[in-house]
Every structure is written in structure tokens, then in C-alpha cells.
Coordinates of C-alpha atoms and ligand atoms in Angstrom, one line a residue:
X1085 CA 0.0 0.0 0.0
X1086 CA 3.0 2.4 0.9
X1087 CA 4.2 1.7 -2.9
X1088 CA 0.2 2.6 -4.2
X1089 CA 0.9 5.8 -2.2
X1090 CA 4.5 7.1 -3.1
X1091 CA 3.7 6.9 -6.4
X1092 CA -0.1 8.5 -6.1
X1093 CA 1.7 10.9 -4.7
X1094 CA 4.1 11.1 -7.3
X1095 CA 1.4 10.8 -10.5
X1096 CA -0.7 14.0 -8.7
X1097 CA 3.1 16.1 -9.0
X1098 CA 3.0 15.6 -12.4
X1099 CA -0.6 17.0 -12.9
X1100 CA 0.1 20.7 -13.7
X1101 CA -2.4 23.4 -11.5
X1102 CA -2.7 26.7 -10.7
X1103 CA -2.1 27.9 -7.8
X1104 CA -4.9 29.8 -5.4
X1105 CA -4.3 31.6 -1.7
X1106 CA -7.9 30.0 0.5
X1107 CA -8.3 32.9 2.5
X1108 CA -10.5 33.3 6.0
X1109 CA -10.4 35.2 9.3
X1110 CA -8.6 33.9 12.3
X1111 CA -8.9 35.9 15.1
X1112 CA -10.7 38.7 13.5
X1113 CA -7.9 38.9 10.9
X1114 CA -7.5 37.6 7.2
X1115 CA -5.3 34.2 7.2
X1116 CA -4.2 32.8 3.9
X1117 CA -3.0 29.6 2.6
X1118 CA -2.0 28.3 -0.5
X1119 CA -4.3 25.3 -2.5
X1120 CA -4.4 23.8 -5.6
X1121 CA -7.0 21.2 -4.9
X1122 CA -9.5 23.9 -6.5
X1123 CA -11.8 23.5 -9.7
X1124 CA -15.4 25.0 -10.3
X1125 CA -18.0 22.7 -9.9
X1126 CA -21.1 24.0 -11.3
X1127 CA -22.5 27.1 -12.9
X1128 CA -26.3 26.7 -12.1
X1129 CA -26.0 27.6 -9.5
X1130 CA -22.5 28.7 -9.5
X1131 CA -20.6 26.5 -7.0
X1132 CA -16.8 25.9 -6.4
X1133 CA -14.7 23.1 -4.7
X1134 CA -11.8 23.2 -2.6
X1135 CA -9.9 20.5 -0.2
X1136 CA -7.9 21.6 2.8
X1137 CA -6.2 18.8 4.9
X1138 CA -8.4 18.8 7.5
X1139 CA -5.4 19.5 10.4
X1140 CA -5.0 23.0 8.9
X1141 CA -5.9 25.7 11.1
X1142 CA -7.4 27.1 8.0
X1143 CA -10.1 24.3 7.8
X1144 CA -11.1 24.8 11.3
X1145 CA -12.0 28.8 10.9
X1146 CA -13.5 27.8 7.8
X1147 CA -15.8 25.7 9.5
X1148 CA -16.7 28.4 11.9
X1149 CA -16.9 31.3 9.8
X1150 CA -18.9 29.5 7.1
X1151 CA -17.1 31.7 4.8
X1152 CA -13.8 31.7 2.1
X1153 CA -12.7 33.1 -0.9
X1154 CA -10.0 31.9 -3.5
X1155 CA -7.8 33.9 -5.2
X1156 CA -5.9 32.8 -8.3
X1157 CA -2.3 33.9 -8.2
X1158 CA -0.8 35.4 -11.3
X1159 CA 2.7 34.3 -12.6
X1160 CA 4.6 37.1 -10.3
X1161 CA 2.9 36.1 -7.0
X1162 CA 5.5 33.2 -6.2
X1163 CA 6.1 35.2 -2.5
X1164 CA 2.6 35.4 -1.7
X1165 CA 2.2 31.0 -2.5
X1166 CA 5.3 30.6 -0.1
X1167 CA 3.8 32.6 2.1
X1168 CA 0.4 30.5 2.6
X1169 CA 2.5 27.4 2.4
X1170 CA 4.3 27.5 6.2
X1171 CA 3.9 24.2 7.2
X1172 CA 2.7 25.0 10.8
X1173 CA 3.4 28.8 10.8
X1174 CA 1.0 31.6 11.4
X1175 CA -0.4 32.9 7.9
X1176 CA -2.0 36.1 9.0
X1177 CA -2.0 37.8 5.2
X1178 CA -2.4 41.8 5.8
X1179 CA 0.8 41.9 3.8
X1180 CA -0.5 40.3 0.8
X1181 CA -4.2 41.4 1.1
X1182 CA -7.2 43.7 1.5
X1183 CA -11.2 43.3 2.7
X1184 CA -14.5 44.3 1.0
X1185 CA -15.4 43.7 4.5
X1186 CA -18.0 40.7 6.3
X1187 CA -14.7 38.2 5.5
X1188 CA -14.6 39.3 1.5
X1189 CA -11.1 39.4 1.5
X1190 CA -9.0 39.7 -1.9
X1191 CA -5.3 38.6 -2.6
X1192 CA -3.7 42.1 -4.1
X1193 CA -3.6 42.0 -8.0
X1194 CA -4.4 37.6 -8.2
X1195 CA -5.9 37.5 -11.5
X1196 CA -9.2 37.0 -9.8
X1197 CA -11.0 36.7 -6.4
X1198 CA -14.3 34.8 -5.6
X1199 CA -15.8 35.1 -2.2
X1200 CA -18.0 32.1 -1.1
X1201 CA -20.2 31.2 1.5
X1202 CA -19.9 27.3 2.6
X1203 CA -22.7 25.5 0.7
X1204 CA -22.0 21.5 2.1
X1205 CA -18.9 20.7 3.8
X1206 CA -17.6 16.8 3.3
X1207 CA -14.8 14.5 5.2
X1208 CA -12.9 12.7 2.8
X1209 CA -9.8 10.7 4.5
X1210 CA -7.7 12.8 6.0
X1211 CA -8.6 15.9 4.1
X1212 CA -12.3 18.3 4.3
X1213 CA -14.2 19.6 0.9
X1214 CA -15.9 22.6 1.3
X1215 CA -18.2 23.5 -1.3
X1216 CA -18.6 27.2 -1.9
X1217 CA -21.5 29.0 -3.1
X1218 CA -20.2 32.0 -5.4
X1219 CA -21.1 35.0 -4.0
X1220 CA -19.5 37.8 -5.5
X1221 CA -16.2 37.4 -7.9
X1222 CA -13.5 40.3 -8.5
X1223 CA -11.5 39.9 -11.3
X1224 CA -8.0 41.2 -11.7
X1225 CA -5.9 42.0 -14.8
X1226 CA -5.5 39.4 -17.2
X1227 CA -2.3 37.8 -17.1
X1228 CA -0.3 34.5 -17.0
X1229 CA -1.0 32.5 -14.1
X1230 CA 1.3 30.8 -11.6
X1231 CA 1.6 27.2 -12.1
X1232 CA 3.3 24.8 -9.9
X1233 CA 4.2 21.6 -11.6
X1234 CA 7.2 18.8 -9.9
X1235 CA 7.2 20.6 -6.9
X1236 CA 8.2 23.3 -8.3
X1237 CA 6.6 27.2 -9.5
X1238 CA 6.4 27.5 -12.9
X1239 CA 5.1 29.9 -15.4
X1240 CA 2.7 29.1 -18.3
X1241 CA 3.9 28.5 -22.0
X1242 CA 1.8 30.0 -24.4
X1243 CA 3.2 27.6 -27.3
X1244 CA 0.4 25.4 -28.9
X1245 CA 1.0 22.9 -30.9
X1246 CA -1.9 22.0 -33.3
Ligands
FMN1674 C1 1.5 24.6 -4.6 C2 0.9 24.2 -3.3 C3 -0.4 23.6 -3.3 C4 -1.0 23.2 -2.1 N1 -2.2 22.7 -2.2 C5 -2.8 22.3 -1.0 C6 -4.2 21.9 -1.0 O1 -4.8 21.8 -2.1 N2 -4.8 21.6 0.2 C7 -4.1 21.6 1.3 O2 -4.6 21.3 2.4 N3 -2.8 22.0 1.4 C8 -2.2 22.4 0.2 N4 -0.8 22.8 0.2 C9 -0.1 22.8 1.5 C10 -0.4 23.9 2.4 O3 -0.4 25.2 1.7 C11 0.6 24.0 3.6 O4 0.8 22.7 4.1 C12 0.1 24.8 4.7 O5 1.1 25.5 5.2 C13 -0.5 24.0 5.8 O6 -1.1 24.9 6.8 P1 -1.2 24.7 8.3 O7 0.1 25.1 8.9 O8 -2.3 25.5 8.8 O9 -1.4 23.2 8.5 C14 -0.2 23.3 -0.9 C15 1.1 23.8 -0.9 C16 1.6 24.2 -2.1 C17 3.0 24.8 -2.1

């Protein structure tokens, strides 16, 4: 089973993703963290997905606030991901953020921002899906995203082949 699961873990590096900052309020304050388990889920009505391991702070003031939003980094926004990636460190996110107020809080220039209030919440092994409901969605310039790809940040090539 260990074998199944170094090399799950190995086939999901290999799958390409953008990279979003989950943000909520600890302690009256925005806390970010970084996620790529994200994808929309439905339009009608307009619901999104995330998974947060369910150990992160983040998943706990989720579940008491009943609100998040996700912000999709753009290509130069490496800082703010390695930011809401410390393992175990507080990820209070003034630096990197500002509020619309009532916990709508947006990532600085991220190509977008959707604020969601939790719709169903799920336990799935050790990790939590939180369905959002779409409430409101600010969108940023349009530029190339972040990608993270082999453990590493990456940007996006715009070379197609047909
Ligand atoms: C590119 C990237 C994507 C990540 N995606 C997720 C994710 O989808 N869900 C998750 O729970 N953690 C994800 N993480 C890990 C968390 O950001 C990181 O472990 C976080 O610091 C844990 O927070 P905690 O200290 O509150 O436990 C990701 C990290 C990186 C660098």
C-alpha cells in the first residue's frame, strides 16, 4: 500500500495546476493559505470546490466562519504562495491582502478573487471539501497565471501545438 501511495503521490506532481491563496479570518484577521486542490463545480448555481487537509488551522476557521474566498495567483505572485504554504506557521496575510469587509477578502492583484459562503462541507480521508456558493467574484488583470508543476513554480507557455 506504501508503494500505491508514493507513487499517487508522485502521479498528482505531475498533474500541472494553478495555484490559489484560501483565505479566512482567524482571530478577526485575514489568514491565507495556499491550495491547488481547486476547480469549479457547477454554474447553475455557480458552486466551487476546494480540499484543505483537515489538520490546517485554515479548515477549522472555515468551518466556523462558514465563509472563504480563493484567489488565483498570477505568474509574479510566487512570494505570496510561499507565504500561505508554512507548514505549521501563522499565515496572517495583511501583507499580501485587502477586505471588502464581512470576511470578502482579496489577494492584491491575483488575476481574480471569488468570495464564497460554505454550501456542504464533506470528510474525505484525512482531508475536508468545502463546497462554496459564489457569492461575488473580483477579477483582476488578465495575465499568465502561476503554475506549480514537480514541486516546483512555474510559469505558463503560451506555445500550442496543433
Ligand atoms: C503549490 C501548493 C499547493 C498546495 N495545495 C494544497 C491543497 O490543495 N490543500 C491543502 O490542504 N494544502 C495544500 N498545500 C499545503 C499547504 O499550503 C501547507 O501545508 C500549509 O502551510 C498548511 O497549513 P497549516 O500550517 O495551517 O497546517 C499546498 C502547498 C503548495 C506549495
Amino acid at each position: 500500500m506504501d508503494e500505491v501511495k508514493n507513487k499517487f503521490r508522485e502521479s498528482m506532481s505531475r498533474l500541472a495546476t494553478g495555484v490559489t491563496i484560501v483565505m479566512t479570518e482567524i482571530e478577526g484577521r485575514p489568514w491565507g493559505l495556499t491550495v491547488s486542490a481547486c476547480c469549479s463545480i457547477s454554474m447553475e448555481p455557480p458552486l466551487i470546490l476546494i480540499s484543505l487537509a483537515t489538520q490546517a488551522a485554515s479548515t477549522q476557521a472555515i468551518i466556523n466562519n462558514q465563509r472563504f474566498s480563493v484567489s488565483v495567483l498570477a505568474e509574479d505572485q510566487i512570494e505570496v504562495a510561499r507565504s500561505g504554504a508554512k507548514a505549521g506557521a501563522p499565515k496572517f496575510f495583511e501583507e499580501f491582502s485587502e477586505s471588502k469587509g464581512s470576511f470578502n477578502y482579496d489577494v492584491k492583484n491575483a488575476l481574480a478573487n471569488v468570495h464564497c459562503r460554505v454550501e456542504q462541507t464533506v470528510t474525505a480521508g484525512d482531508h475536508t471539501i468545502f463546497i462554496g456558493f459564489v457569492e461575488d467574484v473580483i477579477l483582476g488583470e488578465s495575465k499568465s497565471p502561476l503554475l506549480h508543476f514537480n514541486r516546483q513554480f512555474g510559469e505558463f507557455n503560451t506555445a500550442v501545438r496543433n
